[in-house]
Short mmCIF file of C-alpha atoms and ligand atoms in Angstrom, two decimals:
data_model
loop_
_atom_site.label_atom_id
_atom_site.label_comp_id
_atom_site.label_asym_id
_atom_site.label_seq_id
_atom_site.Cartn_x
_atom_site.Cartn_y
_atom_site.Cartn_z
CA UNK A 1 -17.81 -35.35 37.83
CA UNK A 2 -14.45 -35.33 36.30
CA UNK A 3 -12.50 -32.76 34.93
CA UNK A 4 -10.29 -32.44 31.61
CA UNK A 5 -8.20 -29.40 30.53
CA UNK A 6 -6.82 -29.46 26.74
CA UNK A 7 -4.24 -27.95 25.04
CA UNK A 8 -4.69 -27.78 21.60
CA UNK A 9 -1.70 -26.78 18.98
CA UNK A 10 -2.07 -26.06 15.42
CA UNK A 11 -4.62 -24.87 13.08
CA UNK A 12 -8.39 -24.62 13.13
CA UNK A 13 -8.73 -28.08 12.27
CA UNK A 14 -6.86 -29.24 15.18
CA UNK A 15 -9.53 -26.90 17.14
CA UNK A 16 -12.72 -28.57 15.53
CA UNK A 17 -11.23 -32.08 16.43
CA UNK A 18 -10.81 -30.62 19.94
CA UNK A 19 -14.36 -28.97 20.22
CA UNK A 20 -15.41 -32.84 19.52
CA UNK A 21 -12.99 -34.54 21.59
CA UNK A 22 -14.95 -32.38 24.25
CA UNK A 23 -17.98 -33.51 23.25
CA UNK A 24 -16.80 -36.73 23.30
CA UNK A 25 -15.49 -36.78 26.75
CA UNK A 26 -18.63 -34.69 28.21
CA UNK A 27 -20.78 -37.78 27.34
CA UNK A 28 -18.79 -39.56 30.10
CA UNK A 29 -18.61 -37.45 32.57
CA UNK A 30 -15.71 -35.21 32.01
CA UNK A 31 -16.15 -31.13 32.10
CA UNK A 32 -13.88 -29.10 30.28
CA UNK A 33 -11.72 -26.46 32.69
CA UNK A 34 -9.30 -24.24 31.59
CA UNK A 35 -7.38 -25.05 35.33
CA UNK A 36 -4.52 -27.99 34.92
CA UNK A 37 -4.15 -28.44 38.09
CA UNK A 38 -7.61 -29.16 38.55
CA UNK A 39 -7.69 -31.82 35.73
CA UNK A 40 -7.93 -35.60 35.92
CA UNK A 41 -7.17 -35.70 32.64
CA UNK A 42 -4.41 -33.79 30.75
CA UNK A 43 -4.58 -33.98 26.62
CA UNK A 44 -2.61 -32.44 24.22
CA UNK A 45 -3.78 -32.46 20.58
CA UNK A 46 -0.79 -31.94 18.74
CA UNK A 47 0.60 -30.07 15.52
CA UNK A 48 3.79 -31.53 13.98
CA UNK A 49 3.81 -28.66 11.00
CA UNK A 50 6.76 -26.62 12.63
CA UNK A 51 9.50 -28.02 14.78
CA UNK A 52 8.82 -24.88 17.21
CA UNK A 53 5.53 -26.50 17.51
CA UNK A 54 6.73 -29.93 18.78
CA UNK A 55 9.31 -27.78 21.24
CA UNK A 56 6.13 -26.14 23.03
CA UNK A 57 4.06 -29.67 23.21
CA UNK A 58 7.35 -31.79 24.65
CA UNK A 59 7.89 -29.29 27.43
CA UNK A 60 4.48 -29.18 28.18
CA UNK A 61 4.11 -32.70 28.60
CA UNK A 62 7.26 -32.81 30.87
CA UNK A 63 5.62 -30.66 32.84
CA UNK A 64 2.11 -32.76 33.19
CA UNK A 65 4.37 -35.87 33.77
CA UNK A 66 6.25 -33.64 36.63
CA UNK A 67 2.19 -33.02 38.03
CA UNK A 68 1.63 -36.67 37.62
CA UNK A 69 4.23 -37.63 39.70
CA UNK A 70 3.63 -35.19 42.19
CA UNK A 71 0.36 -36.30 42.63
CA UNK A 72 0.94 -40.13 43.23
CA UNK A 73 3.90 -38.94 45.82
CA UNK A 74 0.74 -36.77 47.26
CA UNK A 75 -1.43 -39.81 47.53
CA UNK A 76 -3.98 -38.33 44.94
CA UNK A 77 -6.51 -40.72 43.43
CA UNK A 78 -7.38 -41.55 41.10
CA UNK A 79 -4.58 -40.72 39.37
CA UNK A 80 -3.51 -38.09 36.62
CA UNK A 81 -4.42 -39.34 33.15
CA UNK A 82 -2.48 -37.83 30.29
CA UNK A 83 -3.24 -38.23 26.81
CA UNK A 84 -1.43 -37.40 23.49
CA UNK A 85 -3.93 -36.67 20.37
CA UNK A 86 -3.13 -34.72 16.61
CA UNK A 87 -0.39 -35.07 14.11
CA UNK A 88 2.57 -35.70 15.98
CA UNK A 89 0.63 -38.82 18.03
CA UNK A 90 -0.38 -39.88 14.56
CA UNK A 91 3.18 -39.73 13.31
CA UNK A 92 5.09 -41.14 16.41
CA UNK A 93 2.49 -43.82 17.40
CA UNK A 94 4.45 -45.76 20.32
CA UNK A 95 7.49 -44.29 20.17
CA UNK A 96 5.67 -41.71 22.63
CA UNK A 97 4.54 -44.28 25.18
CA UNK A 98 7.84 -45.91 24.96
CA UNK A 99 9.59 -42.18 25.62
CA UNK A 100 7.39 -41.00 28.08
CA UNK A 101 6.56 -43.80 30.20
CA UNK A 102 3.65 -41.22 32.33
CA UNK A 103 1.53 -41.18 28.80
CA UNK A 104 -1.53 -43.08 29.26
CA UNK A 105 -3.61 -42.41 26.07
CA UNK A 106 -2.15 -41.99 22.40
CA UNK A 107 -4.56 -41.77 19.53
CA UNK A 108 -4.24 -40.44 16.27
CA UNK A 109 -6.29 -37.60 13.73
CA UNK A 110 -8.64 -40.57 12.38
CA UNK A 111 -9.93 -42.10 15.29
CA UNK A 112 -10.91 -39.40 18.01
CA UNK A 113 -14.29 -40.69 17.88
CA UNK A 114 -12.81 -43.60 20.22
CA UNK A 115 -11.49 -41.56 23.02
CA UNK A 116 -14.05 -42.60 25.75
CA UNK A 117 -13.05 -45.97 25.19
CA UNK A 118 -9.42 -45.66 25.49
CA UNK A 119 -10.18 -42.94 28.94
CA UNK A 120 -12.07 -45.87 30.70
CA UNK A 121 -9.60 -48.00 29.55
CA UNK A 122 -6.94 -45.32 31.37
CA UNK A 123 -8.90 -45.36 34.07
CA UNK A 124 -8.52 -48.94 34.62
CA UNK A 125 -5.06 -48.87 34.63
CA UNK A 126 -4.13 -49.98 31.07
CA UNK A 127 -2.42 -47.85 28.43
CA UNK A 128 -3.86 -46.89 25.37
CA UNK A 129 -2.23 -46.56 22.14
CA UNK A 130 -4.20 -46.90 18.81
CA UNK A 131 -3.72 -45.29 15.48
CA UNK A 132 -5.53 -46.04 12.59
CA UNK A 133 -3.81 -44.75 8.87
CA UNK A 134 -7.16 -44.50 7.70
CA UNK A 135 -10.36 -42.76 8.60
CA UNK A 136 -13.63 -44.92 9.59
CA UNK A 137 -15.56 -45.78 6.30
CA UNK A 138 -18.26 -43.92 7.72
CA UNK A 139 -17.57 -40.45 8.82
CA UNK A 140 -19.24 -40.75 12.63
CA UNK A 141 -20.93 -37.26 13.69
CA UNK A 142 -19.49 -36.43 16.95
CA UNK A 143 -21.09 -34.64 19.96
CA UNK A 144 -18.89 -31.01 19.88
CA UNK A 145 -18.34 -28.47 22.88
CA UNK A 146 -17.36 -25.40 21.39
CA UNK A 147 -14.99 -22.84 22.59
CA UNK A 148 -16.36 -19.38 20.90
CA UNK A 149 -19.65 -18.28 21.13
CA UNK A 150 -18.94 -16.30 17.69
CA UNK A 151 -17.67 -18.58 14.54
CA UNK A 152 -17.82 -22.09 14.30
CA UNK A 153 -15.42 -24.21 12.82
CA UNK A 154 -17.10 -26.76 10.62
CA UNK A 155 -15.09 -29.70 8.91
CA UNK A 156 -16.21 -30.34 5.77
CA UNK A 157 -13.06 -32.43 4.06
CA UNK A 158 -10.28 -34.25 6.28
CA UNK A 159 -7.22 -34.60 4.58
CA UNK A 160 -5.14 -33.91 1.17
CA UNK A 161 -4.65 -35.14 -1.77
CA UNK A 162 -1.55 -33.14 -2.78
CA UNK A 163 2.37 -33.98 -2.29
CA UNK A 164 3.82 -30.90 -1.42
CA UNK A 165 7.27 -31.76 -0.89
CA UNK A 166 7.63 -30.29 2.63
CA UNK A 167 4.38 -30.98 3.97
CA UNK A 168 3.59 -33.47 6.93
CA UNK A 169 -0.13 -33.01 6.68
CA UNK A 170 -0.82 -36.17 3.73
CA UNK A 171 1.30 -38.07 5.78
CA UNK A 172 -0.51 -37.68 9.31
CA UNK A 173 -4.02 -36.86 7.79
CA UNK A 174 -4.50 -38.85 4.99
CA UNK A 175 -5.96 -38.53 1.47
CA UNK A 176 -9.42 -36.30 0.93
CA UNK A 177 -12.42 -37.29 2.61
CA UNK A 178 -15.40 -35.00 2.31
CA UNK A 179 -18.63 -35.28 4.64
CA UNK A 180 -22.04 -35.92 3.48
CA UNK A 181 -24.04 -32.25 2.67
CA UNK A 182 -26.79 -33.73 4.69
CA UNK A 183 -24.25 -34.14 7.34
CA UNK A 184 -23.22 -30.53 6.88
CA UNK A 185 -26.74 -28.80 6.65
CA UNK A 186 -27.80 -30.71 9.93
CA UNK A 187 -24.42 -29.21 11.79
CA UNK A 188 -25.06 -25.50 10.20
CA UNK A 189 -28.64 -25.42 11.13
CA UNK A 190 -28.17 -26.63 14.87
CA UNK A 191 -25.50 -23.68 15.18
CA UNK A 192 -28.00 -21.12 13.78
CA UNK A 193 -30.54 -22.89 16.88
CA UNK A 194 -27.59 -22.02 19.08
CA UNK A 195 -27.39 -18.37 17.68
CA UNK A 196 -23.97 -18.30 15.91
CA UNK A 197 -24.26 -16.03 13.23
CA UNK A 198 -21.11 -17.19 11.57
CA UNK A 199 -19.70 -20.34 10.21
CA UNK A 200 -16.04 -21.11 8.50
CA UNK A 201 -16.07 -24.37 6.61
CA UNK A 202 -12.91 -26.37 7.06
CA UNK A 203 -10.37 -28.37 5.33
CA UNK A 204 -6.70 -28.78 4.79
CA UNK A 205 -7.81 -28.24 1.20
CA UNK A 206 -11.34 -26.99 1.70
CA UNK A 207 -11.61 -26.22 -2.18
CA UNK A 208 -11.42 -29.39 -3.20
CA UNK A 209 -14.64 -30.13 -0.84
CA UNK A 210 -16.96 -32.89 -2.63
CA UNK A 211 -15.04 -34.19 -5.35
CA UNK A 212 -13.94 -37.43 -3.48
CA UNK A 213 -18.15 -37.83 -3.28
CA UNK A 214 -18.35 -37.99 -7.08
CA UNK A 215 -19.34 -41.45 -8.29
CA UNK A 216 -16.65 -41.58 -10.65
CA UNK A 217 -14.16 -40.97 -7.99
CA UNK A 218 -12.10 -43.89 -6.48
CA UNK A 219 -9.24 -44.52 -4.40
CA UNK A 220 -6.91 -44.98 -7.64
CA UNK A 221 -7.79 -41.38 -8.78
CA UNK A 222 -6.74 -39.74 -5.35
CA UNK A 223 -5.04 -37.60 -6.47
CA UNK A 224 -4.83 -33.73 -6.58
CA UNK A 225 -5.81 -33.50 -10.09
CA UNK A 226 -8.82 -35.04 -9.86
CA UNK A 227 -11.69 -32.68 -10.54
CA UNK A 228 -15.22 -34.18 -12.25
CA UNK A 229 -16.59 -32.51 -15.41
CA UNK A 230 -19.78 -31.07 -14.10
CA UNK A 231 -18.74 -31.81 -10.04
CA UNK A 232 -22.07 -33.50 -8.61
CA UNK A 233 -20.50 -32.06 -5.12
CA UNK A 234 -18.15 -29.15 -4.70
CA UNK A 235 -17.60 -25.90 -2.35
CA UNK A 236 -19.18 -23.79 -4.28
CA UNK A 237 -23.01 -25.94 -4.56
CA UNK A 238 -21.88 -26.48 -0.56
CA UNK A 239 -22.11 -22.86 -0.02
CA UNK A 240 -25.28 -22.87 -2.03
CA UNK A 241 -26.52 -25.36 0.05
CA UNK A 242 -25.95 -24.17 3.30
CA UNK A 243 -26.56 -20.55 2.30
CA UNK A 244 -30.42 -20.21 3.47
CA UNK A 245 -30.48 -21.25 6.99
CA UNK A 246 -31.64 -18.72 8.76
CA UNK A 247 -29.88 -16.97 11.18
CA UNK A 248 -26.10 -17.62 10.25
CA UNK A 249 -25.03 -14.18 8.43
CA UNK A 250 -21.46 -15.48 7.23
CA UNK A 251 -19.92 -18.05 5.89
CA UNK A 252 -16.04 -18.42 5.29
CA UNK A 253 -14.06 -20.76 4.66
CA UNK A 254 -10.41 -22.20 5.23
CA UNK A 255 -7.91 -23.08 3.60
CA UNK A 256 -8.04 -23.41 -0.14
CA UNK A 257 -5.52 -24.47 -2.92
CA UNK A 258 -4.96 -21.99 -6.03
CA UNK A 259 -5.44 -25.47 -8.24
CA UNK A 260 -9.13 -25.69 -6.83
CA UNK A 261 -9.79 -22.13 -6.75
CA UNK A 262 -12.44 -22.33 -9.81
CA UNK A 263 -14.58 -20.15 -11.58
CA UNK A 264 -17.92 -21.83 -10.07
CA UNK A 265 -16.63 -21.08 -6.44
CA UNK A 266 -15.68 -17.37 -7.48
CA UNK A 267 -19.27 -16.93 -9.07
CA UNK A 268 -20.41 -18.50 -5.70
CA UNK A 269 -18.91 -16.11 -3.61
CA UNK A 270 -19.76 -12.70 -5.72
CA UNK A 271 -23.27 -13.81 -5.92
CA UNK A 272 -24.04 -15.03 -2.40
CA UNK A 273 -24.69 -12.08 0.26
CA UNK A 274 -23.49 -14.59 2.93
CA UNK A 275 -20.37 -15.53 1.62
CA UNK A 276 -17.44 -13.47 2.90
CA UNK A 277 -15.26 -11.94 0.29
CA UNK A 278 -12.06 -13.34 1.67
CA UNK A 279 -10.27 -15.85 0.06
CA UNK A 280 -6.62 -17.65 2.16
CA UNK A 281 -4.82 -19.49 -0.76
CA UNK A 282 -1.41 -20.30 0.14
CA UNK A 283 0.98 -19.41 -2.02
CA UNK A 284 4.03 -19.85 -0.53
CA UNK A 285 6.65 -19.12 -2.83
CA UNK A 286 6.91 -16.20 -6.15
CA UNK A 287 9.38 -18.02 -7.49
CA UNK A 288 8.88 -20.56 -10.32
CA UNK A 289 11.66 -22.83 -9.96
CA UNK A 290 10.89 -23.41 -5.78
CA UNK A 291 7.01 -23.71 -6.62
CA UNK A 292 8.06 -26.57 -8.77
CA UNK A 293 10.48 -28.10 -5.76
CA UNK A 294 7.86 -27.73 -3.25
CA UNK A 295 5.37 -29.90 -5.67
CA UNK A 296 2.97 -27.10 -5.48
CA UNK A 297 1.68 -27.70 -8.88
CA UNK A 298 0.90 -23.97 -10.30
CA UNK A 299 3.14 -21.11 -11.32
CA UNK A 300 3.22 -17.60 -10.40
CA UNK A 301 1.63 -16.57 -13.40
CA UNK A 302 -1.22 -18.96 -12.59
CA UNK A 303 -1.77 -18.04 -9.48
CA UNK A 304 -1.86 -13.85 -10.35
CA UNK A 305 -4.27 -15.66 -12.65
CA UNK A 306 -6.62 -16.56 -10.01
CA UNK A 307 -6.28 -13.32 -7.94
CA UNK A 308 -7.01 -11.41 -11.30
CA UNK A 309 -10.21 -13.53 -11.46
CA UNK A 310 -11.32 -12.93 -8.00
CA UNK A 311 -10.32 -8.90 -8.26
CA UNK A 312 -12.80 -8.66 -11.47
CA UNK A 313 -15.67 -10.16 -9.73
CA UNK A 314 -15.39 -8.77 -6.12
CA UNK A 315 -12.57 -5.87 -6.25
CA UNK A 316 -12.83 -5.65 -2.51
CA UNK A 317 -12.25 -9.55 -1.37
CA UNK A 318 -9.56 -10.05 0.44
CA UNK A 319 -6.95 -11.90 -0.71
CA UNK A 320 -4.59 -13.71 2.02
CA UNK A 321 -1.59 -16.17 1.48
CA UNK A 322 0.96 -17.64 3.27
CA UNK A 323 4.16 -17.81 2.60
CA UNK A 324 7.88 -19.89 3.18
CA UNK A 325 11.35 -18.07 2.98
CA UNK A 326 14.72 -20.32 3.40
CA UNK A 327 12.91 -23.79 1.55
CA UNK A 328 16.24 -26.01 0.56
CA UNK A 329 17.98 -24.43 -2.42
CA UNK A 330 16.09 -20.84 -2.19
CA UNK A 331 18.86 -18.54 -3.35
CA UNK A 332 19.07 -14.77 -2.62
CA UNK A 333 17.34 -13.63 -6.10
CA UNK A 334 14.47 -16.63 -5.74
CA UNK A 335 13.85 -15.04 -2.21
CA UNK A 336 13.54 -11.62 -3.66
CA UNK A 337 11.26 -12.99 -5.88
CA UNK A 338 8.30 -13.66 -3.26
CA UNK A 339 9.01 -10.41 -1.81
CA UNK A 340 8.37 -9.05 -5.19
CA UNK A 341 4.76 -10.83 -5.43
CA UNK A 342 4.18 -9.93 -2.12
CA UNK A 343 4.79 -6.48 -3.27
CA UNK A 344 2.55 -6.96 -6.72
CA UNK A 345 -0.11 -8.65 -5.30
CA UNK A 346 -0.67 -6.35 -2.15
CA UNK A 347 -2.17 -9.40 0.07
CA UNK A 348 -4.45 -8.40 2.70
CA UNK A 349 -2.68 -10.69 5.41
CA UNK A 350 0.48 -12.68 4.75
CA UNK A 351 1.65 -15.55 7.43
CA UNK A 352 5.16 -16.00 6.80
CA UNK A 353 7.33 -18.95 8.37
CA UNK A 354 11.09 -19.78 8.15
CA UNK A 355 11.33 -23.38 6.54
CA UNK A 356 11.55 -26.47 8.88
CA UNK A 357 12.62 -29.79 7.64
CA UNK A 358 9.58 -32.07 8.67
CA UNK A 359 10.25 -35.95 9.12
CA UNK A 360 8.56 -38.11 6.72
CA UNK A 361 9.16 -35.01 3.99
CA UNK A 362 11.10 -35.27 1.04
CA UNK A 363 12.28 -31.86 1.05
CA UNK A 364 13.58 -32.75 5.14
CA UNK A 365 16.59 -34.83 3.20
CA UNK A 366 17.41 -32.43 0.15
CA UNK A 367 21.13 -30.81 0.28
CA UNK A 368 21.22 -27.20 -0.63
CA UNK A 369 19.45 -26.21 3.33
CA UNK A 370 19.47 -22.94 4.36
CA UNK A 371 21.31 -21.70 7.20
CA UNK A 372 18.99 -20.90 10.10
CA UNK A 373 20.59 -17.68 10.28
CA UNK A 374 20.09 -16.83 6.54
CA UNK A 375 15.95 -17.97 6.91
CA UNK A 376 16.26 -15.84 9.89
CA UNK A 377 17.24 -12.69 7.95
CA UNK A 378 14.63 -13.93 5.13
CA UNK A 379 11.99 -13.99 7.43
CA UNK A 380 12.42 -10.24 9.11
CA UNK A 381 13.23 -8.58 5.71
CA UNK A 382 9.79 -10.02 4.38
CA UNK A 383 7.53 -9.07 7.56
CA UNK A 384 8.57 -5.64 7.09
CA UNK A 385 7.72 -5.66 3.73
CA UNK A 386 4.67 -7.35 4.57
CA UNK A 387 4.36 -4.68 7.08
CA UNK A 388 4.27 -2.35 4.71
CA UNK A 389 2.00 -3.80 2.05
CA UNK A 390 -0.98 -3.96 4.73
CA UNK A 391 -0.50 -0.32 6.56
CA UNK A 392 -0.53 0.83 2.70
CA UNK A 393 -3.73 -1.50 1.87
CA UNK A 394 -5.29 -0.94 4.86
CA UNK A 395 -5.27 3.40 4.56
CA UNK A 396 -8.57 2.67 1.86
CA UNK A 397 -10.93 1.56 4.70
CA UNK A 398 -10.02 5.03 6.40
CA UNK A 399 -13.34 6.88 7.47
CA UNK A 400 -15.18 4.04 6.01
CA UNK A 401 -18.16 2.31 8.02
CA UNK A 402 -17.63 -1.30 7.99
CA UNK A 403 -20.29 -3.90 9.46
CA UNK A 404 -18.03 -5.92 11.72
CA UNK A 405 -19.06 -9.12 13.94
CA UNK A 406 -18.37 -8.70 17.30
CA UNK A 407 -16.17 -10.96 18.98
CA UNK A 408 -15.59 -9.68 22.44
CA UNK A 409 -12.96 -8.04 24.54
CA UNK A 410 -9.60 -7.17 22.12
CA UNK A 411 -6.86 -9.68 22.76
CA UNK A 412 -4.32 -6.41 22.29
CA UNK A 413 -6.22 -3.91 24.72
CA UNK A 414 -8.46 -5.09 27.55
CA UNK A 415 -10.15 -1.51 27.34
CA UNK A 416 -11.57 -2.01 23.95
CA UNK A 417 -14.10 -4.71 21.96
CA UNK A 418 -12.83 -5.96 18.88
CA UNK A 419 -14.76 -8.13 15.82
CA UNK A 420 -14.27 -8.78 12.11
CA UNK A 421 -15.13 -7.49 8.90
CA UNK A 422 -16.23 -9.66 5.88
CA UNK A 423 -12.95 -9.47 4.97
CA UNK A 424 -11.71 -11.02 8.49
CA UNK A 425 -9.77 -8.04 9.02
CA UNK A 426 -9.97 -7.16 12.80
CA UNK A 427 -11.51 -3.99 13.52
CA UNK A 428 -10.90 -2.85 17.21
CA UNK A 429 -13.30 -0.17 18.93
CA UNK A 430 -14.56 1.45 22.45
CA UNK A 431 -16.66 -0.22 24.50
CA UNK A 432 -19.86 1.51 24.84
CA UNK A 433 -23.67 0.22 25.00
CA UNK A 434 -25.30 -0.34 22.00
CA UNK A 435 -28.56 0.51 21.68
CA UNK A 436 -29.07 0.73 25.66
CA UNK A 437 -27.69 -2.24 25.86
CA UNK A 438 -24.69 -3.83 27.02
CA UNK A 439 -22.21 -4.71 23.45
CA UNK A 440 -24.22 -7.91 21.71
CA UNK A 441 -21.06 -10.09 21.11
CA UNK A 442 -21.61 -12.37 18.29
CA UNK A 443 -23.67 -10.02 16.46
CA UNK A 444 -23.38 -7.68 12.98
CA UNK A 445 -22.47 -3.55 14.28
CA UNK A 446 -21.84 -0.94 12.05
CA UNK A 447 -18.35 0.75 13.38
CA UNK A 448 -16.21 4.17 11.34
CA UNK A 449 -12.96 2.97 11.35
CA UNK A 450 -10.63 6.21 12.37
CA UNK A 451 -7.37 4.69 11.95
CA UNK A 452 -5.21 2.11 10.43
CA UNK A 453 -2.49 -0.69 11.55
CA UNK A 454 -1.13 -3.05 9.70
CA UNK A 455 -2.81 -6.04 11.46
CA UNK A 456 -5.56 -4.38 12.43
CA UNK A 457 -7.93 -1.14 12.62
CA UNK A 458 -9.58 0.85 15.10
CA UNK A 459 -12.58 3.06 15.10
CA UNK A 460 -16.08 3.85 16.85
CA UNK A 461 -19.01 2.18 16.96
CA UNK A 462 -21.94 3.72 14.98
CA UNK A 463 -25.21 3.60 16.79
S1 SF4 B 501 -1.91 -28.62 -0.07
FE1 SF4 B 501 0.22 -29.12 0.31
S2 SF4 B 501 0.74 -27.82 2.07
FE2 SF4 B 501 -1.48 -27.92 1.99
S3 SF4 B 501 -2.04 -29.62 3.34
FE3 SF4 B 501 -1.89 -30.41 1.24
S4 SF4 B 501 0.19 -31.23 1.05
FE4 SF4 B 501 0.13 -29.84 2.83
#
């Protein structure tokens, strides 16, 4: 028995691909342990989205190459295998291998399903390094090991189909590729068999799930604006589809585009009693004139269209967004201008993030860049005003009783459980029995919430 420890950077996608990378490697022998020093094989599966991102992976691999080295001083065999996965192994191919000479695997986002062959390969001595720009014809269904007992992440669409001017992802993940329903249902049902009670469907753009599926689709159309009249396939009939398994209680998902945010998938959501009212659609900028340089292809007044839309049919969804301060060319009024929609809007949950020029970007080579400092000062004036837009939204759920999934212990305070709301705000409370019994993680509890954070809310459980 072998032993491999991950590290996995990024966003929930990255996560699913490293759930199956597990599976993957559990078929040949390799158990998953959460000790490095106990590994035989060390893998990173990388996110190239942020520089700060690429900072934390290189000094983590210098320090597995340091262990590696160690080890063959030591006399250990076989010896430490080390293995570079995820956007930035898709985007650097080689140049990794030819930089860090201790790498022995490098694959990229479209062919995980060929990491046992490249680890016996390792293991004979050779080194690996294979990236394919384009995913298998046929999607394979991989054997997952997953890491939370709670939610599962579920990829239904792989890549994106839009341009946006600083974005990495098209360029590391490829144009849209949905999976087959069938595909889907077979996944969902096994995790109700395995007792999760929720599920969060995933895609870089998940809201434009299915269209790629249409028979009139092609690889000339592949484009953003390509939506069907009268989509055979879509997120909306997905959620349909999936909605009637028994024992799964939610389903989310993550992350859509305002373009794709149509009226079939709000009608979806209000009608379903598993679908969660909470809707993340990036918005990233409230200013017209940077929406247009970022390629995002909507305007402000579009996008209040679509939260207008969503407020009519479910006034309590929750509506969250991320957003960039400092993109090349933002001037001081432009700036102010997202802090104003932030302001209008009243998101539930805002991630905020100073621009960084990505390689491969267009925007990475534009003049007009903000000084770090400047994004720096962006960045703090907007969380507090962020800040301030949650405590504010959050002071309605105030001596409510919410129906919250528990999760587990809180990540903020050991001495308290913490879970989610339909909304997927996080609700911490005491932990007490339920019931007699000890607190039944992954399932629905009824809890008063008796105060209010920004981030977060605490309250008692209601028995
Ligand atoms: S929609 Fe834009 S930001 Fe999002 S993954 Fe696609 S290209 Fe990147």
């Amino acid at each position: 028995m072998k032993h491999v420890y991950i590290e996995t950077f990024g966003c929930q996608m990255n996560k699913a691909d490293s759930e199956h990378m597990l599976g993957l490697l559990d078929e040949i022998n390799y158990r998953f342990t959460e000790d490095i020093d106990k590994a035989d094989l060390v893998l990173f599966n990388t996110c190239t989205i942020r520089e700060s991102a690429n900072h934390k992976f290189y000094s983590q691999l210098g320090c597995a190459g340091s262990k590696k080295k160690q080890r063959s001083k030591d006399g250990v065999t076989p010896p430490l295998l080390i293995g570079v996965s995820g956007c930035v192994a898709q985007d650097k191919k080689n140049w990794l291998q030819n930089n860090f000479p201790y790498v022995d695997i490098v694959l990229g986002t479209n062919n995980i399903h060929m990491l046992p062959e490249f680890v016996k390969k390792a293991e004979r001595g050779e080194r690996v390094c294979e990236i394919e720009d384009e995913l298998p014809l046929e999607l394979p269904e991989l054997p997952v090991i997953r890491q939370t007992k709670i939610t599962a992440w579920v990829n239904v669409i792989l890549g994106c189909n839009f341009n946006c001017t600083y974005c990495i992802v098209p360029h590391v993940r490829g144009r849209e590729r949905s999976r087959s329903p069938e595909d889907i249902l077979r996944e969902v049902k096994t995790l109700a068999l395995e007792g999760f009670k929720e599920v969060t469907l995933l895609g870089q753009n998940v809201t434009a799930y299915g269209y790629d599926l249409d028979s009139n689709y092609s690889k000339e159309k592949a484009t953003f604006g390509f939506i069907p009249i009268n989509p055979q396939y879509s997120l909306g009939k997905l959620i349909r589809y999936i909605h009637d398994v028994e024992g799964i209680e939610r389903i989310r998902f993550l992350t859509g585009h305002p373009f794709h945010v149509t009226d079939e998938l709000i009608d979806t959501v209000s009608e379903l009693p598993k679908a969660c009212e909470y809707f993340h659609i990036p918005m990233q900028s409230g200013d017209n004139a940077i929406l247009k340089s970022m390629a995002r292809v909507y305007s402000v007044e579009k996008y209040k269209q679509m939260v207008e839309k969503i407020r009519t049919k479910m006034p309590n969804a929750a509506i969250t967004s991320d957003f960039i301060v400092g993109f090349p060319g933002e001037t001081e009024k432009q700036f102010l201008n997202t802090v104003k929609i932030v302001q209008e809007i009243e998101f539930d949950a805002c991630n905020t993030a100073a621009y960084s020029p990505r390689p491969n970007t267009p925007s990475a080579s534009w003049e007009k860049q903000v000084p770090e400092e400047e994004k720096n000062s962006r960045i703090r004036y907007l969380n507090s005003v962020v800040n301030e837009v949650l405590e504010k939204k959050n002071k309605k759920y105030l001596n409510t009783v919410q129906e919250i999934l528990v999760e587990g212990r809180s990540t903020r305070d050991e001495s308290k459980s913490m879970g989610r709301m339909r909304t997927n705000t996080i609700v911490n409370f005491d932990i007490v029995t339920y019931h007699g019994k000890p607190l039944p993680i992954g399932n629905l509890v009824s809890v008063k919430i008796t105060k209010i954070r920004p981030w977060a809310l605490y309250g008692e459980i209601k028995n």
